[in-house]
Short mmCIF file of C-alpha atoms in Angstrom, two decimals:
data_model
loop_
_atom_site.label_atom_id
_atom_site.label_comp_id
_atom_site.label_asym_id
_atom_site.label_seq_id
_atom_site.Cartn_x
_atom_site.Cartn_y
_atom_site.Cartn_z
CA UNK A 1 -111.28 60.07 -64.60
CA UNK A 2 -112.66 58.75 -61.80
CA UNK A 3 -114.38 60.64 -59.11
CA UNK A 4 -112.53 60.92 -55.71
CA UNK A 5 -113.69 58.88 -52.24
CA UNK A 6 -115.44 60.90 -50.03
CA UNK A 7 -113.42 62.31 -47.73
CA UNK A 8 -114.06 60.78 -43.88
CA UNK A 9 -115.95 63.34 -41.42
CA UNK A 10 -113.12 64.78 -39.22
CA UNK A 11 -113.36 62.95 -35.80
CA UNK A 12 -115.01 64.70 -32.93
CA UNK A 13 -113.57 65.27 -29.36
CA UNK A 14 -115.48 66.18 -26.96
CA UNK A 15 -115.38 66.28 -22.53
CA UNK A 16 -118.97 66.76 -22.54
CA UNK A 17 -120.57 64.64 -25.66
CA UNK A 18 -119.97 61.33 -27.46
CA UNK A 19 -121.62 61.39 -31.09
CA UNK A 20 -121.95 57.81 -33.08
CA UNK A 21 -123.19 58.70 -36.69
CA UNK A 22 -124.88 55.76 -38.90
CA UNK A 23 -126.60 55.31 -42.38
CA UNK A 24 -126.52 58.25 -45.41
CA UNK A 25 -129.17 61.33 -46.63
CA UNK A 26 -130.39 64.42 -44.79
CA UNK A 27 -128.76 64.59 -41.34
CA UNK A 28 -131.16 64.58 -38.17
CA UNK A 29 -129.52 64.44 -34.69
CA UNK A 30 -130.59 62.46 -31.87
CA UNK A 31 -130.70 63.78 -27.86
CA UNK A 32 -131.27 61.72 -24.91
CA UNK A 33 -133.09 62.89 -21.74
CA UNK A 34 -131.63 62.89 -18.18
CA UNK A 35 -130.20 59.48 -17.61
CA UNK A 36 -130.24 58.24 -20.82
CA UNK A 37 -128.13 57.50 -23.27
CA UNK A 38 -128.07 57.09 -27.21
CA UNK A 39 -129.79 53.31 -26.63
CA UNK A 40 -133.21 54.92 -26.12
CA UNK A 41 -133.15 55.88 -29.79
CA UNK A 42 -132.00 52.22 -30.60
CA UNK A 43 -135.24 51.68 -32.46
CA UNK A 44 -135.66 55.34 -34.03
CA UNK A 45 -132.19 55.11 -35.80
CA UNK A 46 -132.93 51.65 -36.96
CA UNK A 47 -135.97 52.97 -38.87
CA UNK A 48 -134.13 56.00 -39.88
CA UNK A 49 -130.71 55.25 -41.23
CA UNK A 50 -131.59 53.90 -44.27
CA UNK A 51 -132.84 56.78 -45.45
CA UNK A 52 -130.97 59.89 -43.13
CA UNK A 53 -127.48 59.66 -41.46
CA UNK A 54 -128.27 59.94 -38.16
CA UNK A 55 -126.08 61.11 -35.69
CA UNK A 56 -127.03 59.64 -31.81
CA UNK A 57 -125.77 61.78 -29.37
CA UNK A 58 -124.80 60.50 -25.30
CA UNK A 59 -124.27 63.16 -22.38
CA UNK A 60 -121.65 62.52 -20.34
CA UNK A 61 -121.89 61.68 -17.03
CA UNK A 62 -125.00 59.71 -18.36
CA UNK A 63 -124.78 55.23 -18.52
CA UNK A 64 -121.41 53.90 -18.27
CA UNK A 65 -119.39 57.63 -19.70
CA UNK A 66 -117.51 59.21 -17.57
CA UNK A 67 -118.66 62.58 -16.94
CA UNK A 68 -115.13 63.89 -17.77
CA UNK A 69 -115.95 68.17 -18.09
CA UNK A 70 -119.84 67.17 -16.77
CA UNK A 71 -118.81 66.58 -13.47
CA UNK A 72 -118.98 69.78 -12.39
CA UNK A 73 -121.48 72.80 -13.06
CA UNK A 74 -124.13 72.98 -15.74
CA UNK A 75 -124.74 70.58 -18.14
CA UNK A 76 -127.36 71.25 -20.86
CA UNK A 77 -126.19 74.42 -21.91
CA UNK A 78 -122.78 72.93 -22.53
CA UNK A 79 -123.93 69.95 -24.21
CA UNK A 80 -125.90 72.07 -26.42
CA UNK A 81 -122.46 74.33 -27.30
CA UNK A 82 -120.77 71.47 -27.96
CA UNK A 83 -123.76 70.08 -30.30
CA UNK A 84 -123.32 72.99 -32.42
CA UNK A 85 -119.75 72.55 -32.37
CA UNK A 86 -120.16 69.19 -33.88
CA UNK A 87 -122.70 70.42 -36.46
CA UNK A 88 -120.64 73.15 -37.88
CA UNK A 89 -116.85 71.00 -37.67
CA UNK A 90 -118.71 67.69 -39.51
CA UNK A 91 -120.47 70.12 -42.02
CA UNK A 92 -123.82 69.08 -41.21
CA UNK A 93 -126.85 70.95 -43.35
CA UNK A 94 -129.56 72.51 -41.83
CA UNK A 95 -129.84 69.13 -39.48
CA UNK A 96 -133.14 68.07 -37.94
CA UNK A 97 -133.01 67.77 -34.15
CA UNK A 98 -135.26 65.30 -32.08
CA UNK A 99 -134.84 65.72 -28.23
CA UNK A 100 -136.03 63.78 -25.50
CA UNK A 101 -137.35 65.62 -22.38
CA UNK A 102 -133.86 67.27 -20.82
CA UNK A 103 -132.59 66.93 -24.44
CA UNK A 104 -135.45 68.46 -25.78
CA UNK A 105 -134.27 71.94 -23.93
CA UNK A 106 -131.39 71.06 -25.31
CA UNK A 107 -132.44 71.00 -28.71
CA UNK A 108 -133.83 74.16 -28.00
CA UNK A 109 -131.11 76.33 -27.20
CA UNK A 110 -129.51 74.44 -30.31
CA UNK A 111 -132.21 75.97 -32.51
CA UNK A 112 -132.39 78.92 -30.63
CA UNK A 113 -128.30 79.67 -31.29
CA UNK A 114 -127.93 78.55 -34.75
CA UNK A 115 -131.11 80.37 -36.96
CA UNK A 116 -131.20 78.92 -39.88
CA UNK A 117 -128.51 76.53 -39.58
CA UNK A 118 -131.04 74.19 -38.26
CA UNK A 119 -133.75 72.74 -40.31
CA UNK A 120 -136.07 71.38 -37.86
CA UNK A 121 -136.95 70.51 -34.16
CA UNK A 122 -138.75 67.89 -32.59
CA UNK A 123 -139.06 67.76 -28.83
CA UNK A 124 -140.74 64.53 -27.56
CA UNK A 125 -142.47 65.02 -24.14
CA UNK A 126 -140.33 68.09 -23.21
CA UNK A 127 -141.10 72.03 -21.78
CA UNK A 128 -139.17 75.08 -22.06
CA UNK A 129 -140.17 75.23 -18.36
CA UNK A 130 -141.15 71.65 -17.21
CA UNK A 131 -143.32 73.51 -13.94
CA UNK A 132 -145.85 74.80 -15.98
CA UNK A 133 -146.76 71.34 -16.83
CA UNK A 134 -147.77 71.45 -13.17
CA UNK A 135 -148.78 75.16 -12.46
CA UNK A 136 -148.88 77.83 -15.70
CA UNK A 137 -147.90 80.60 -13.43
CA UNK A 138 -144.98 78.74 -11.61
CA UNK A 139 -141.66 80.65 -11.92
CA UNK A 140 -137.70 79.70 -11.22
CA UNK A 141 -137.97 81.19 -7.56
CA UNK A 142 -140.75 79.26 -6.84
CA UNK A 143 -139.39 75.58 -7.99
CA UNK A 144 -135.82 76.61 -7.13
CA UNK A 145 -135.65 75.11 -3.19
CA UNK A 146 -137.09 72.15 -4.26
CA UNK A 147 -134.84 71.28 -7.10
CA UNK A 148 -132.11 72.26 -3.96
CA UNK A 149 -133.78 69.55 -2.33
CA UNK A 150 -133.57 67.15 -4.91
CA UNK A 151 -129.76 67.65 -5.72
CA UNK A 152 -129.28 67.23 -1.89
CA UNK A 153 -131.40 64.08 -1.78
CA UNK A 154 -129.19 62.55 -4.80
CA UNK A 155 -126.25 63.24 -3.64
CA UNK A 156 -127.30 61.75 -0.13
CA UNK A 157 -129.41 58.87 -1.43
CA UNK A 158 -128.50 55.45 -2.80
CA UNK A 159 -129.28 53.94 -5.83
CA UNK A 160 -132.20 52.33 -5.06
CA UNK A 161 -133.35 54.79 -2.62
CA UNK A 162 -133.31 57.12 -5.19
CA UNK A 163 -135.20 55.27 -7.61
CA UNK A 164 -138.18 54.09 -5.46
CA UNK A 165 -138.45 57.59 -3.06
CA UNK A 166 -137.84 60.59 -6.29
CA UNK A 167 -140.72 61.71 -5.85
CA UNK A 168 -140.34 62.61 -2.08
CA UNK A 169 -137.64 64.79 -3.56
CA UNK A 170 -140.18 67.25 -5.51
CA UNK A 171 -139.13 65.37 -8.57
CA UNK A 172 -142.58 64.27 -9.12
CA UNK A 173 -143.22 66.69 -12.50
CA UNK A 174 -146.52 64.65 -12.71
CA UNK A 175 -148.02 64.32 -16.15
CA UNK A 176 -144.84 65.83 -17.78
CA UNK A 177 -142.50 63.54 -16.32
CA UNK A 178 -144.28 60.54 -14.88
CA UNK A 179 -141.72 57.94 -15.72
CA UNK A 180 -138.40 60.13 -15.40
CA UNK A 181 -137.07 57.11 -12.59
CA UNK A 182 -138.43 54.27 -12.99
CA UNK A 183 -139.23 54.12 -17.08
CA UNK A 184 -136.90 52.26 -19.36
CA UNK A 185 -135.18 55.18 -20.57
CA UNK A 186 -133.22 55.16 -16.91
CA UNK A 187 -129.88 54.28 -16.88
CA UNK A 188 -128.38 56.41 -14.30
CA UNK A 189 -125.11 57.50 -14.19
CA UNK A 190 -122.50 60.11 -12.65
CA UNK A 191 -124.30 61.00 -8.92
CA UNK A 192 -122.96 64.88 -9.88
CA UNK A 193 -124.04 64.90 -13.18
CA UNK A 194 -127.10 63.34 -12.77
CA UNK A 195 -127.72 65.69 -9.63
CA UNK A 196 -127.63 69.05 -11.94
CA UNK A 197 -129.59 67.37 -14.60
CA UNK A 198 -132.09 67.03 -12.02
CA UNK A 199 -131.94 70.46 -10.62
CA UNK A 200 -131.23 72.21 -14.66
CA UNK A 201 -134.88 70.08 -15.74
CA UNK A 202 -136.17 71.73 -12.61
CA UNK A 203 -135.37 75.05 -12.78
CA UNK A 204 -134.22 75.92 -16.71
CA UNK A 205 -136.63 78.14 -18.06
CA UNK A 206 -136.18 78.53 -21.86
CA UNK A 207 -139.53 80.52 -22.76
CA UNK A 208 -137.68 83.68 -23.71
CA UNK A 209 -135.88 82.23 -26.03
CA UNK A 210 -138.18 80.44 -27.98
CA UNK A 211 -138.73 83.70 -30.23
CA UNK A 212 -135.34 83.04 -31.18
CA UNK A 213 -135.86 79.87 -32.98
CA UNK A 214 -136.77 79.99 -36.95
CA UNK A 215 -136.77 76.71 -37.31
CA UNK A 216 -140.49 75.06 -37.53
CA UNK A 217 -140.80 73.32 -33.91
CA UNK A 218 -143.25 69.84 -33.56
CA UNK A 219 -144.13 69.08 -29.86
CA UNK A 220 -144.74 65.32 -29.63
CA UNK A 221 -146.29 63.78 -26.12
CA UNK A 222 -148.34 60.87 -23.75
CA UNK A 223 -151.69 61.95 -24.21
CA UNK A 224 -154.71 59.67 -22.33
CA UNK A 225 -158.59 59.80 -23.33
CA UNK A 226 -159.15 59.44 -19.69
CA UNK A 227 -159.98 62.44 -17.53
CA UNK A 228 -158.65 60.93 -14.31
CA UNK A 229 -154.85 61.23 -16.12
CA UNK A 230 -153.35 63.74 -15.59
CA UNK A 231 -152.34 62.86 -19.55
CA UNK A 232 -156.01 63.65 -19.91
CA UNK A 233 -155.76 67.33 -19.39
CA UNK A 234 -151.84 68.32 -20.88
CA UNK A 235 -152.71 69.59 -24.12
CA UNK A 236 -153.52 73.08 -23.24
CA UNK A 237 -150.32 73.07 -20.87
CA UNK A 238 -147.81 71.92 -23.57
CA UNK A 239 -149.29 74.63 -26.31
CA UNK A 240 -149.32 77.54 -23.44
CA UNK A 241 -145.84 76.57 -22.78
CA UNK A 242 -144.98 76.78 -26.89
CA UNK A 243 -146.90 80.30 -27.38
CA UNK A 244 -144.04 82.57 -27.69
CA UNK A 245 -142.86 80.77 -30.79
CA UNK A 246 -142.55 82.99 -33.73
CA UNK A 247 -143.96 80.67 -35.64
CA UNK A 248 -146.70 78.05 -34.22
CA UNK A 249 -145.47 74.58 -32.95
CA UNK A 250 -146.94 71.47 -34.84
CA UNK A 251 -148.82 69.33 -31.85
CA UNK A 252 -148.78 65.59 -32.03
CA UNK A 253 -149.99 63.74 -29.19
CA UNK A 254 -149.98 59.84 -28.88
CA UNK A 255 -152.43 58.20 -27.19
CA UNK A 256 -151.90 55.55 -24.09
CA UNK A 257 -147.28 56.65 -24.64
CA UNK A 258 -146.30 58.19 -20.91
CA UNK A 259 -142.72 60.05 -20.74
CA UNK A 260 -140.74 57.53 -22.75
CA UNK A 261 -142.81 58.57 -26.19
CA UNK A 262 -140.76 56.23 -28.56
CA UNK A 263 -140.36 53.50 -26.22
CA UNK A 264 -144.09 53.25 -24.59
CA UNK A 265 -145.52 53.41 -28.59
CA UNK A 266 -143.09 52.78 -30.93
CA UNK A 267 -145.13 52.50 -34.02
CA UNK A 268 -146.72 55.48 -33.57
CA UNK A 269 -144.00 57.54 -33.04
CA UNK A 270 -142.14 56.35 -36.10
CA UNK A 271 -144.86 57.67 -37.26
CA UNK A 272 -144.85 61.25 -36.20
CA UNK A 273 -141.19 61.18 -37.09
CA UNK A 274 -141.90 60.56 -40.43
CA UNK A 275 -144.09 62.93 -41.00
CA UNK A 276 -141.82 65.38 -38.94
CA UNK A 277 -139.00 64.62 -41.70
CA UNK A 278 -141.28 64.71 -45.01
#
């Protein structure tokens, strides 16, 4: 007798996500930062989908999507939900998750949620608390007017405005987020939505939580040789931020890559996400 076709994975609804899976293996999800959409991982799940089915997630409210359920109120945490929504109704095992800045904190409070249902996390240039990139002993009060500031300004600001004057808007995260606006990863989007991304990168703070996660956790980032950068001095900052972990973070940095890790150097982090996945 012959064996039976696979069965198609049940399609997936969602007002806050848009999920586009390709290739066959071991699942590993990919999450955009603020702005961006699945296309930043363009090159990743080339590389990848061979060997893994990789499923490329889009925030709403982010490129051309309507923000539909995003266009009002808080984002990331529901974008997260509605990740582990997907992952338990499309049967996914133990995924691995790779997040990008804001969708690193997403894939955060994935792993932080879900125990053991996920197998491992990668966050590329992101914090649990992006200030303490800037300042260790920065808290949500102190950052909060600002990131008031800077929903304000985005609501009230043009286009262009916005991308040539963001960092008048305390949006200037420095080393952490040095090419948020103006990289290639920015595609804009929904004003709103694109507003309380600002303000949740600003203020989340997801450093409780990390004892939560029993997942093993890499932290991939920009790292310069030259003491002037402010690339030069992040290591310490990034493994501070990490410390609560119950188990210690795996630390890659990649020389001469800014914010947009896989775009700026490419080969090297194919790299690190191969050795991530072994």
């Amino acid at each position: 007798m012959s064996a039976s076709p696979a069965r198609p994975a049940p399609v997936f609804l969602s007002d806050r996500i848009v999920v586009e899976a390709k290739g066959r293996g071991p699942d590993v999800i990919l999450i955009p930062g603020l702005a961006s959409t699945s296309a930043v991982w363009a090159r990743t799940a080339s590389a990848l989908e061979g060997r893994y089915r990789v499923h490329l997630v889009t925030v709403r409210g982010f490129g051309d999507l309507p923000a539909e359920a995003n266009a009002n109120g808080r984002v990331s945490g529901p974008a997260a939900d509605e990740i582990r929504r997907y992952m338990d109704e499309q049967g996914l095992s133990r995924p691995a998750l790779i997040g990008h800045s804001m969708g690193g904190q997403i894939a955060l409070r994935v792993a932080a949620e879900s125990g053991s249902a996920v197998g491992r996390v990668m966050v590329v240039d992101a914090s649990p608390f992006f200030p303490s990139l800037i300042s260790p002993g920065a808290t949500v009060g102190d950052v909060e007017p600002l990131a008031r500031l800077a929903f304000q300004g985005i609501m009230l600001l043009g286009d262009q405005a916005l991308r040539t004057q963001a960092g008048s808007l305390g949006l200037d995260m420095g080393g952490a987020g040095d090419s948020l606006f103006d990289g290639l990863g920015w595609q804009g989007g929904d004003r709103r939505t694109l507003a309380q991304g600002v303000y949740e990168v600003m203020t989340t703070d997801l450093r409780s939580r990390l004892p939560s996660i029993t997942a093993p956790v890499t932290v991939v980032y920009g790292w310069s040789a030259d003491d002037r950068s402010p690339r030069g001095h992040i290591d310490g900052l990034f493994r501070g931020g990490y410390r609560s972990l119950s188990r210690p973070a795996t630390f890659e940095r990649i020389e001469g890559a800014e914010h947009m890790v896989m775009i700026d150097r490419p080969r090297q982090f194919q790299a690190a996400v191969d050795r991530f996945l072994r």
